[in-house]
C-alpha angles and dihedrals in degrees: 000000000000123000092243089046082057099058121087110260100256093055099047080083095053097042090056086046089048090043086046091065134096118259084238089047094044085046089055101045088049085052091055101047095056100047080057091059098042082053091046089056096047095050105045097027117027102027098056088047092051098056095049084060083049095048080051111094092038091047088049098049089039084057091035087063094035081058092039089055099036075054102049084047095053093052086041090057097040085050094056085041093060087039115112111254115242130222126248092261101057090047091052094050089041086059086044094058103037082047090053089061095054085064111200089344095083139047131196132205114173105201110189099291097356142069130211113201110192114211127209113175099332120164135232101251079043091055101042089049093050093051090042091057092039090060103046100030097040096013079226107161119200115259098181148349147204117168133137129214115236138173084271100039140262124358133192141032131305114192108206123189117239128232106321090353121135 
């Protein structure tokens, strides 16, 4: 049995081809070849790997502050939850109040155990303080929402649960 007989049949062509050559061509294709192969397994093996080291440091300070933030919540929330509970009377005055600062471009009907603040051109800043101060004066907590956001604020009304409310 012959090399080329023990070839499958579809290779005894390009084994003549590869015997016809030249020793300097065979060395260059192999060359080649090789330098292929060393390119296939950067490409597919070492890059993408490299990049996720790269990736690395941002990935790990985006998540860090994710973490920070999860963390300052959570004490923020203990912290609410330790808090003394106020009576309705003293919710209803703290909205007031935070409502008052927004100036006519708020709005406040207290309704039993809810509150309905009607917006008209708030702004952010406007919006964050007076939630802030909703949730630790009146220990109010938003039920539900629908503003838009507009060239001259927020707009809309945002319904938030008093004290124990639900």
């Amino acid at each position: 049995m012959t090399e080329a007989t023990g070839l499958k049949p579809w290779l005894a062509p390009l084994a003549a081809w590869w015997r016809g050559l030249a020793a300097r061509e065979r060395r260059g294709l192999t060359l080649a070849a090789l330098v292929l192969v060393g390119y296939a397994v950067l490409a597919l093996a070492v890059l993408p790997a490299w990049r996720s080291i790269a990736r690395a440091p941002a990935e790990l300070d985006a998540l860090e502050a994710q973490l920070q933030t999860m963390q300052r919540l959570a004490a923020e929330a203990q912290q609410l939850r330790g808090a003394a509970p106020v009576n309705a009377e003293q919710a209803a005055e703290a909205l007031k109040a935070a409502t008052a600062r927004l100036g006519d471009k708020a709005r406040l009907t207290l309704q039993a155990d809810r509150a309905t603040l009607m917006l008209a051109g708030a702004s952010t800043s406007q919006l964050r303080d007076w939630l802030a101060e909703a949730r630790s004066g009146a220990r109010a907590r938003p039920l539900e929402a629908n503003l838009t956001r507009g060239a001259s604020g927020y707009t809309g009304t945002l319904v938030v649960a008093l004290g124990g409310g639900t």
